[in-house]
Backbone as JSON, one array per atom type, in Angstrom:
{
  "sequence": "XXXXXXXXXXXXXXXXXXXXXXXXXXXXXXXXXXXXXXXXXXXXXXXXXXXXXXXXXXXXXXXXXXXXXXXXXXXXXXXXXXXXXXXXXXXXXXXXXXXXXXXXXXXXXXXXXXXXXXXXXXXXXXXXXXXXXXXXXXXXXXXXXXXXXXXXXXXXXXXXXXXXXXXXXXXXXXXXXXXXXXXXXXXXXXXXXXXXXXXXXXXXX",
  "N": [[-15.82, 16.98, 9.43], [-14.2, 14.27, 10.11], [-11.88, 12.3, 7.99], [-12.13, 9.51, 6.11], [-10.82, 6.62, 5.49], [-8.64, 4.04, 4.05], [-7.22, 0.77, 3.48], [-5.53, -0.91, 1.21], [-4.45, -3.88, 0.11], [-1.78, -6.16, -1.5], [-0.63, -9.02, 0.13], [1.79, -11.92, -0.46], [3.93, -13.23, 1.61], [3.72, -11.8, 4.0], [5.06, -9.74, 4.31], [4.18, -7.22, 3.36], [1.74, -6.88, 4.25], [2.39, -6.65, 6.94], [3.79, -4.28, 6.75], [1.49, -2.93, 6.05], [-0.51, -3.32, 8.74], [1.12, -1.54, 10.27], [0.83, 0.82, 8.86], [-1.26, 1.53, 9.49], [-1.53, 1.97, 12.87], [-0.17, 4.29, 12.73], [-2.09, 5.68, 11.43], [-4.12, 5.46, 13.38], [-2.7, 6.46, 15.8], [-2.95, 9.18, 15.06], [-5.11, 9.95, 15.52], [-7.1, 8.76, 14.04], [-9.46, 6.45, 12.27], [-9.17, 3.51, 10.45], [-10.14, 1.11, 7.6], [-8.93, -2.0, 6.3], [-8.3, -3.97, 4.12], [-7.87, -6.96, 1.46], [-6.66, -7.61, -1.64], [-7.95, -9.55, -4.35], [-6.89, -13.02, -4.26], [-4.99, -14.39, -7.18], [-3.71, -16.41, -7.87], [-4.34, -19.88, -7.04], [-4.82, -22.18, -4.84], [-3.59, -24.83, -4.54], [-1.59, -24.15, -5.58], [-0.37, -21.93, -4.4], [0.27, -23.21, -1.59], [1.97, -24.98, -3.04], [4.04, -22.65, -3.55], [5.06, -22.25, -0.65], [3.24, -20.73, 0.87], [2.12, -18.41, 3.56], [-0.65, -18.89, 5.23], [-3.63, -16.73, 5.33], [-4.6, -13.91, 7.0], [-7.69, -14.09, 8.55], [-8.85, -12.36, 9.3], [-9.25, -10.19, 8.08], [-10.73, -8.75, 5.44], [-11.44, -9.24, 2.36], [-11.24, -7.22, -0.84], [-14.28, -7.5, -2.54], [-15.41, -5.72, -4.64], [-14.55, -3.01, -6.87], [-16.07, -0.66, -6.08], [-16.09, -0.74, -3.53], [-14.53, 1.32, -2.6], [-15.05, 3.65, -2.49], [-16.46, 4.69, -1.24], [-14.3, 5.76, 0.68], [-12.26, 8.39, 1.73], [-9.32, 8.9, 1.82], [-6.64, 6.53, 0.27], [-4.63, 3.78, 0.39], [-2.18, 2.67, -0.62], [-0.73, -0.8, -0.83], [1.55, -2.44, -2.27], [3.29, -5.03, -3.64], [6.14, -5.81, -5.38], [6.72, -7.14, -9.21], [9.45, -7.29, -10.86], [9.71, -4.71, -11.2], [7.99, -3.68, -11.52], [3.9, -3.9, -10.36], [2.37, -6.63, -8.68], [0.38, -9.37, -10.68], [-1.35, -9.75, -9.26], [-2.44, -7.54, -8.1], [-2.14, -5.66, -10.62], [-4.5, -7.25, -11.83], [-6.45, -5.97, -9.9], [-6.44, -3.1, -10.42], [-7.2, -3.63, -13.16], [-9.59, -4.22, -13.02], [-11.4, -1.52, -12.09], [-12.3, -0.19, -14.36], [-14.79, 1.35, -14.25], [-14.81, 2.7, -12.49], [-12.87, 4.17, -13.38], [-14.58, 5.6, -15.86], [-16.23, 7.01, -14.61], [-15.45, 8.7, -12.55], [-14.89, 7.65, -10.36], [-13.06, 7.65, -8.3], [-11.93, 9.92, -8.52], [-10.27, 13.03, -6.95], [-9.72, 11.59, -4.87], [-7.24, 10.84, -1.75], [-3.77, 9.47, -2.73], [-1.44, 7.18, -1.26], [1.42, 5.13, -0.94], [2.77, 1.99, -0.51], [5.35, -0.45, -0.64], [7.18, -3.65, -1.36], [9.95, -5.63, -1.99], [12.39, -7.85, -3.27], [14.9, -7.63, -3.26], [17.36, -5.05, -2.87], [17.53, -2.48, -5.68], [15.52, -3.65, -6.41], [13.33, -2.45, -7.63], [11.57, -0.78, -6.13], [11.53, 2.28, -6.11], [10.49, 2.3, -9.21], [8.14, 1.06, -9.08], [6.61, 2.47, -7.76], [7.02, 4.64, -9.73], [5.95, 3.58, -12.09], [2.87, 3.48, -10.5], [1.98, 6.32, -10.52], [1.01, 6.6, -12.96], [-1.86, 5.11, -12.98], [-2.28, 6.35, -10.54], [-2.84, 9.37, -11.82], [-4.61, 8.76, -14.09], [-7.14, 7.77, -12.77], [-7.11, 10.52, -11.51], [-6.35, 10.35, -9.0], [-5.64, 12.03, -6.1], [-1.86, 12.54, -5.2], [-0.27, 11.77, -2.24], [2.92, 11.88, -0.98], [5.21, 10.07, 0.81], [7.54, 11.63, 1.57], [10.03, 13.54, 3.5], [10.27, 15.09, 5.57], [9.22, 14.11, 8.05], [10.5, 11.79, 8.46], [13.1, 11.94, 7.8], [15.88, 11.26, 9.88], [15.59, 8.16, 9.74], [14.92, 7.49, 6.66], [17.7, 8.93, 6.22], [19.55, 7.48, 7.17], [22.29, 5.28, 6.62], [23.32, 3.18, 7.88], [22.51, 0.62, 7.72], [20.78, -1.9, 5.78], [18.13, -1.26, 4.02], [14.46, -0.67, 3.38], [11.97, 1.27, 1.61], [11.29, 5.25, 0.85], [10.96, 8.51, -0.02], [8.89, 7.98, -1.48], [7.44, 6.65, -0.35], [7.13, 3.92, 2.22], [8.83, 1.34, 2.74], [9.8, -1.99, 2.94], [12.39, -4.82, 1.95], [12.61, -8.35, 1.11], [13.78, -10.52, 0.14], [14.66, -13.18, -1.66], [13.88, -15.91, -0.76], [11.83, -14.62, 0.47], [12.31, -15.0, 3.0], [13.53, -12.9, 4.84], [12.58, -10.23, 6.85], [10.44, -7.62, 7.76], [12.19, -4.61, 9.45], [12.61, -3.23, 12.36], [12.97, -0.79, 12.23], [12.24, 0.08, 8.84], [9.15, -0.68, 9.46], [9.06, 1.95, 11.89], [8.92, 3.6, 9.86], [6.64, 2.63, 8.2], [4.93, 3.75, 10.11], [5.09, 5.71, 10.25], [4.58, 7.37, 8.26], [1.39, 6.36, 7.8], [0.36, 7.56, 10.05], [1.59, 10.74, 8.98], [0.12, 10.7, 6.97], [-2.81, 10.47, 7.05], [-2.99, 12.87, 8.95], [-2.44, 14.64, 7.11], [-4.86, 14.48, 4.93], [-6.56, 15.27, 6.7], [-6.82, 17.58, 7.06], [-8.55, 18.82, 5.31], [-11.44, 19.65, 4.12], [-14.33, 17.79, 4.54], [-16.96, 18.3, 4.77]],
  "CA": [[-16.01, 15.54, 9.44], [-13.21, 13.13, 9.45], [-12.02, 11.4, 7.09], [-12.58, 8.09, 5.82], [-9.2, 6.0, 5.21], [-8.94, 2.63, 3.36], [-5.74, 0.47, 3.09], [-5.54, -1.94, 0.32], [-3.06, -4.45, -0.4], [-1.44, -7.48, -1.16], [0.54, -9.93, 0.21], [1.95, -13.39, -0.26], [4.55, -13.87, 2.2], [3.26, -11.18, 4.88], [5.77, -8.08, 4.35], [3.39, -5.92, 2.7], [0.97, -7.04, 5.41], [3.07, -6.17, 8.56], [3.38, -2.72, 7.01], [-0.28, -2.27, 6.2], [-0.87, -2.8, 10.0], [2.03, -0.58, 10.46], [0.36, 1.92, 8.45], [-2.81, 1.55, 10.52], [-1.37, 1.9, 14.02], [-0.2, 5.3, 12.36], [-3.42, 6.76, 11.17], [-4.91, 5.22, 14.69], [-2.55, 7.26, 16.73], [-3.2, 10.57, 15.25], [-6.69, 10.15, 15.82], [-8.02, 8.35, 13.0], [-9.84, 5.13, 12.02], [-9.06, 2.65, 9.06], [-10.54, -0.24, 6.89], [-7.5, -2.66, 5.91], [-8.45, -4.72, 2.72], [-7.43, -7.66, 0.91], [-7.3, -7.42, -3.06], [-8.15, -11.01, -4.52], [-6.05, -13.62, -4.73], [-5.53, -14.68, -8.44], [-3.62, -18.56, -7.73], [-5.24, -21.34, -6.96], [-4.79, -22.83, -2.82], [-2.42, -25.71, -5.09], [-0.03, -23.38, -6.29], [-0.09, -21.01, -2.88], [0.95, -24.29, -1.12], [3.65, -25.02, -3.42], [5.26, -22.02, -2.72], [4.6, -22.01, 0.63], [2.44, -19.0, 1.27], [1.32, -18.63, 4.82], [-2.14, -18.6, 5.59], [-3.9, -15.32, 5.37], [-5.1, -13.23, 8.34], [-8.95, -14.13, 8.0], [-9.73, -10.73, 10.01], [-8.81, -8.88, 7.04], [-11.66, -8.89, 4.48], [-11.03, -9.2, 0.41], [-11.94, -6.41, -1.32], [-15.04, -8.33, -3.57], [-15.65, -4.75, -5.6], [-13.71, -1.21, -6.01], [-17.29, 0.11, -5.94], [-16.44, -0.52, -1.92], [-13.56, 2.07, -2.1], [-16.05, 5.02, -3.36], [-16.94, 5.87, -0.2], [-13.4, 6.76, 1.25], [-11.5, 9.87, 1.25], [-8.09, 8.41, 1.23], [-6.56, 5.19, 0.11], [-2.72, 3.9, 0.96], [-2.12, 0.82, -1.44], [0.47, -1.67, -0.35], [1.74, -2.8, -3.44], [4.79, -5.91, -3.84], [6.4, -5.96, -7.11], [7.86, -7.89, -9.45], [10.45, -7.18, -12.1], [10.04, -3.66, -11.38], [6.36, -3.38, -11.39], [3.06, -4.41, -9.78], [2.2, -8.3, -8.73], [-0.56, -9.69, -11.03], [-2.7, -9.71, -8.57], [-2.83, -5.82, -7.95], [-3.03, -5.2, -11.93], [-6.19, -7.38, -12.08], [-7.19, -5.22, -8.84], [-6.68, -2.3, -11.35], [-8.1, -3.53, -14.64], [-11.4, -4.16, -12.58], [-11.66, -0.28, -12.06], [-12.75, 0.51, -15.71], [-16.12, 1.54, -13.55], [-14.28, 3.85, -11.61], [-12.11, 5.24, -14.28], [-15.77, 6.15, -16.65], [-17.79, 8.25, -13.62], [-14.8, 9.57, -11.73], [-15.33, 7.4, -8.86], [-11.86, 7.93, -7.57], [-11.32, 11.83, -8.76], [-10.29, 13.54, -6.05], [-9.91, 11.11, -3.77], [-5.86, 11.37, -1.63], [-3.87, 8.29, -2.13], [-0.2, 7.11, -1.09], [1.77, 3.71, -1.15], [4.03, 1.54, 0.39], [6.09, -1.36, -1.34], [8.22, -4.25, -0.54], [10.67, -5.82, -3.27], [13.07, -9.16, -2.81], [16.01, -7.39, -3.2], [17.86, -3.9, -3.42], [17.64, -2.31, -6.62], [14.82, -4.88, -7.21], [11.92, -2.2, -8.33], [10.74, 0.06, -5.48], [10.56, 3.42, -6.93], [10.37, 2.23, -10.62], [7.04, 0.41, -8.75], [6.02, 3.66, -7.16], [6.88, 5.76, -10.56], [4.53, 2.97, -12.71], [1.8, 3.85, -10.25], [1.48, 7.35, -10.6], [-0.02, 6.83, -14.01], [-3.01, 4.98, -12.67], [-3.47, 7.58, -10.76], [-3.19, 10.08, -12.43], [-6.13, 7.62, -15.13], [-8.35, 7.88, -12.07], [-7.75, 11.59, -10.65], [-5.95, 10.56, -7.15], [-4.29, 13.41, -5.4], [-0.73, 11.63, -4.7], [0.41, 12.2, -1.24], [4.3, 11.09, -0.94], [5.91, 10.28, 2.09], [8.82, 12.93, 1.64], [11.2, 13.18, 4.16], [10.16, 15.6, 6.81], [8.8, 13.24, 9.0], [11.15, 10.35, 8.52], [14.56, 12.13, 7.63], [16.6, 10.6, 10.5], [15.74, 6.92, 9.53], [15.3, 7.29, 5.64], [18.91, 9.41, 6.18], [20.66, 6.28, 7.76], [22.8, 4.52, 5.64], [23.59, 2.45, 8.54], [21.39, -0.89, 7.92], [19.87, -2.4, 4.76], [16.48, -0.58, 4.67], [13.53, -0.18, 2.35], [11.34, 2.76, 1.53], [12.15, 6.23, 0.05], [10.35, 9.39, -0.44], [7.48, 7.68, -2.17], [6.42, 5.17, 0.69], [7.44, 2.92, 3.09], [9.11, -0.15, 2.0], [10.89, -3.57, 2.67], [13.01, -5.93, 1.64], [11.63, -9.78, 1.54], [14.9, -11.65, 0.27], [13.99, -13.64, -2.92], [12.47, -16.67, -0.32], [10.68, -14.31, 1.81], [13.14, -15.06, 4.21], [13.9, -11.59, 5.22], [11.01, -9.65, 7.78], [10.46, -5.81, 8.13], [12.93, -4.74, 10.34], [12.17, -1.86, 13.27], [12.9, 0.96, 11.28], [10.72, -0.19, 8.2], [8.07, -0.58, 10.0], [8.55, 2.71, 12.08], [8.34, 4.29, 8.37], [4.93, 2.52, 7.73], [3.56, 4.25, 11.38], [4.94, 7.82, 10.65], [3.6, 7.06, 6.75], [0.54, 6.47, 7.96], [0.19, 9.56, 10.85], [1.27, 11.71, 7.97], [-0.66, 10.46, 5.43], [-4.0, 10.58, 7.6], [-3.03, 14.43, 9.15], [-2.52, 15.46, 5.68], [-5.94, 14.35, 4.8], [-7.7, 15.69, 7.6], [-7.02, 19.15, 6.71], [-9.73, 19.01, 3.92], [-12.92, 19.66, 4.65], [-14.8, 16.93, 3.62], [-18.29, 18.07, 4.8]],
  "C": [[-14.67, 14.85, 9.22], [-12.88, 12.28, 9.24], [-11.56, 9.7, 7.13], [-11.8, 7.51, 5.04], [-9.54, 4.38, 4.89], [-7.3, 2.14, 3.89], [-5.61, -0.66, 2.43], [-4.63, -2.68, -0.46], [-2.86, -5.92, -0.37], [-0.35, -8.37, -1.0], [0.64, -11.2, 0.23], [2.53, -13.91, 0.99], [4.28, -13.03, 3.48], [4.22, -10.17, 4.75], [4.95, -7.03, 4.45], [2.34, -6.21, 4.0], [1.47, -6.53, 6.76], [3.05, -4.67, 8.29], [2.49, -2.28, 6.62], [-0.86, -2.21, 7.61], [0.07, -1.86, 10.59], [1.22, 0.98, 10.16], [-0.71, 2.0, 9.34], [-3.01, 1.96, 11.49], [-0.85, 3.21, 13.56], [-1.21, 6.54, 12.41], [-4.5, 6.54, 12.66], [-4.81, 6.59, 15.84], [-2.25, 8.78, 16.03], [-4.76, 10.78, 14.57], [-7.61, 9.67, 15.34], [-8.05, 6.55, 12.98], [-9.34, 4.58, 10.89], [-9.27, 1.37, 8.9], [-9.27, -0.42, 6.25], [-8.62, -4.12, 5.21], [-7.59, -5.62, 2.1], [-7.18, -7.4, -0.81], [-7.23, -8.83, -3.23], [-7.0, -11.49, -5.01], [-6.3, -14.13, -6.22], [-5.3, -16.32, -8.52], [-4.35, -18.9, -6.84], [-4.1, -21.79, -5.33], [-3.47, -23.46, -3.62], [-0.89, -24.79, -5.0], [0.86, -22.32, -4.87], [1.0, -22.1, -2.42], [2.25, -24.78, -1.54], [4.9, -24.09, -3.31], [5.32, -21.14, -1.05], [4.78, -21.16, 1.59], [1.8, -19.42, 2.72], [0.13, -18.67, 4.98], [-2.43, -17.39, 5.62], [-5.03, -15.19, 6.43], [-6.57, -13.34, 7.87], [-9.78, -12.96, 8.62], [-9.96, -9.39, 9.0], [-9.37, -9.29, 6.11], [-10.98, -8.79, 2.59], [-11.52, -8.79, 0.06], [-12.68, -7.06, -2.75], [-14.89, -7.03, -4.54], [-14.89, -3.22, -5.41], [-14.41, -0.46, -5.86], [-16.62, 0.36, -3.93], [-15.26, 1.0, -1.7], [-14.28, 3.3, -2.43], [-16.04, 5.92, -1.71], [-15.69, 6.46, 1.05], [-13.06, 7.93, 0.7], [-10.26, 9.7, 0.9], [-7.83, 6.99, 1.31], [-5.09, 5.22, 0.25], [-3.21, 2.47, 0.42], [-0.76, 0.45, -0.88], [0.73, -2.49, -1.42], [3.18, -3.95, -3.39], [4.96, -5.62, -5.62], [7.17, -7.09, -7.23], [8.06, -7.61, -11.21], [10.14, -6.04, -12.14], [8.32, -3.05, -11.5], [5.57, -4.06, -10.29], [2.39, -5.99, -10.06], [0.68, -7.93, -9.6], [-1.61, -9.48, -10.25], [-3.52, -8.27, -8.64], [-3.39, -5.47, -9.12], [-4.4, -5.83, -11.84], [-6.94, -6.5, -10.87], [-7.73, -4.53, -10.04], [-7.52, -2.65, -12.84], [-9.68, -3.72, -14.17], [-12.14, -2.65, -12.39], [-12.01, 0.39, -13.54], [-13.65, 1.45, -14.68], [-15.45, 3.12, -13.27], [-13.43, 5.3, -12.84], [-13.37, 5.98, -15.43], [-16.14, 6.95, -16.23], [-16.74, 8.82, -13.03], [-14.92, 8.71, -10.64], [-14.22, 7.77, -7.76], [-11.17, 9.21, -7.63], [-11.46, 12.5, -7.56], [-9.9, 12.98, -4.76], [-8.15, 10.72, -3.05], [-5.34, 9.35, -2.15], [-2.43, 8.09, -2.11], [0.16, 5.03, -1.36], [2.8, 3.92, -0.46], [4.28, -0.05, -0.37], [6.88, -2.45, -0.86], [8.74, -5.24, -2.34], [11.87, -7.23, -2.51], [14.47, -8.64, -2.23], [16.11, -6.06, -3.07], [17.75, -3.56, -4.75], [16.34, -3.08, -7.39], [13.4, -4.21, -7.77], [11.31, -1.0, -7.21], [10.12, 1.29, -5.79], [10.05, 3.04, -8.41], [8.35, 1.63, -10.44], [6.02, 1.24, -8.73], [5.69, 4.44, -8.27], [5.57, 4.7, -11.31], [2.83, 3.71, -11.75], [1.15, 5.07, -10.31], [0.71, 7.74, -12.22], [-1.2, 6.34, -13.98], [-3.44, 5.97, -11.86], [-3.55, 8.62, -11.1], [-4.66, 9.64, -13.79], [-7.3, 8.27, -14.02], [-8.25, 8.93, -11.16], [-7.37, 11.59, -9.4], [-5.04, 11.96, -6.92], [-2.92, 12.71, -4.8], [-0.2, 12.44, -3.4], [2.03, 11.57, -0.93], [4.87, 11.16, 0.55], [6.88, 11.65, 2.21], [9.75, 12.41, 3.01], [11.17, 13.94, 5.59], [9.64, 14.98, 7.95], [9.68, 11.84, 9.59], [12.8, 10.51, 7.97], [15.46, 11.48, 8.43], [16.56, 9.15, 9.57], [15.74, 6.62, 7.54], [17.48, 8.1, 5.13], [19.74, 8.43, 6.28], [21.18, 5.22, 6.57], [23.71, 3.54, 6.45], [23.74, 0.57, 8.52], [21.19, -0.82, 6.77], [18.57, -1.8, 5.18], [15.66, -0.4, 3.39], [12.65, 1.12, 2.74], [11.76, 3.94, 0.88], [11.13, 7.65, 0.15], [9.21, 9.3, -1.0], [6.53, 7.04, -1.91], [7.48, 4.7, 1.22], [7.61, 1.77, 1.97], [9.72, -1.23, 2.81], [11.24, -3.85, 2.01], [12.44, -7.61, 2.15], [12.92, -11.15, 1.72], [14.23, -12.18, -0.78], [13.51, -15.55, -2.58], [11.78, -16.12, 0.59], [11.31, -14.54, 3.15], [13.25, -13.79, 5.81], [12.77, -10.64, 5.58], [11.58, -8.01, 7.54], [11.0, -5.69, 8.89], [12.03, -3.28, 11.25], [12.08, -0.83, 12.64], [12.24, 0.88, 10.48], [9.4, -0.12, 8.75], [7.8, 1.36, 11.09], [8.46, 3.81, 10.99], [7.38, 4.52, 8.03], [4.49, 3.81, 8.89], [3.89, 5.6, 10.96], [4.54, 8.35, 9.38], [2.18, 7.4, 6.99], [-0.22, 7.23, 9.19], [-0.28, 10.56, 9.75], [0.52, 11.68, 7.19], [-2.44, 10.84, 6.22], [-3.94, 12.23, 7.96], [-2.96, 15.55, 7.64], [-3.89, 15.58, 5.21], [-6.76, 14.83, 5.25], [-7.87, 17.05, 7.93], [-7.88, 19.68, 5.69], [-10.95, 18.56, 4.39], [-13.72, 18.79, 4.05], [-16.42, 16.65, 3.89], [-18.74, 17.98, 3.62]]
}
């Protein structure tokens, strides 16, 4: 049977969004399907507006409960940070998972990430290392990008580039200025290939 792929994330200014469909068009073309998720916004429309957040893609549903993530096999969070960690928003994702963390709902289940940060130096792995203690809380199997798939372009020290060994990343610029460039993005797609063929070697009748 194969498996049943989530992708859950959030963004203000659309980074993390360009490479969640990045990731998508990945797990598409090596064969697989995926649900792409919102996590809730926590400001208020006012405050969006003031720092003027684009409109959000209304095709892309908001994950109301993490009960809905039960029934995948793997999950690929798209996480922004700030100050070296995860946006508010994401933690309240996480503190809503008590549920999950009591019964196991998430034991066992694969899961990877991908990041985007304002600047250089501004948090990416320190983002990535914070997360491996949630899951390790809730039992995920961590799949990491690594490098065999994406050595040429994480090798290049050519270009300004985000990402690393632990996910796909960007750079935003500290007004959002600054888009996913080609190579970021072909990170997310060979992220999310690998991350789905990895998965689909486990039998998950």
């Amino acid at each position: 049977m194969a498996p049943k792929i989530a992708i859950l994330f959030y963004s203000m200014y659309g980074h993390i969004e360009q490479l969640a469909k990045a990731e998508a068009e990945g797990i598409k073309s090596a064969g697989g399907t995926v649900d792409l998720y919102r996590v809730p916004e926590t400001l208020p429309e006012e405050v969006l507006t003031k720092m003027h957040a684009p409109a959000k893609d209304s095709s892309i549903p908001t994950l109301d409960s993490p009960n809905t993530l039960e029934q995948y096999d793997g999950i690929l969070f798209g996480i922004p940070t700030r100050y070296g960690n995860h946006v508010a928003q994401f933690r309240q994702f996480w503190d809503s998972t008590g549920g999950q963390w009591q019964t196991g709902g998430f034991w066992g289940k694969y899961a990877g990430l991908f990041v985007s940060t304002a600047t250089q130096g501004g948090g990416q792995e320190s983002t990535a290392l914070a997360t491996m203690s949630t899951f390790a809380h809730h039992g995920f199997i961590y799949v990491p990008l690594g490098y065999k798939t994406v050595f040429p372009d994480l090798g290049d020290n050519s270009e300004v580039r985000g990402g690393s060994a632990w996910g796909a990343g960007t750079f935003a610029s500290g007004d959002g200025s600054r888009q996913p460039t080609e190579k970021e993005l072909r990170v997310a797609t060979a992220q999310g290939k690998m991350f789905y063929e990895t998965v689909a070697r486990v039998n998950f009748a």
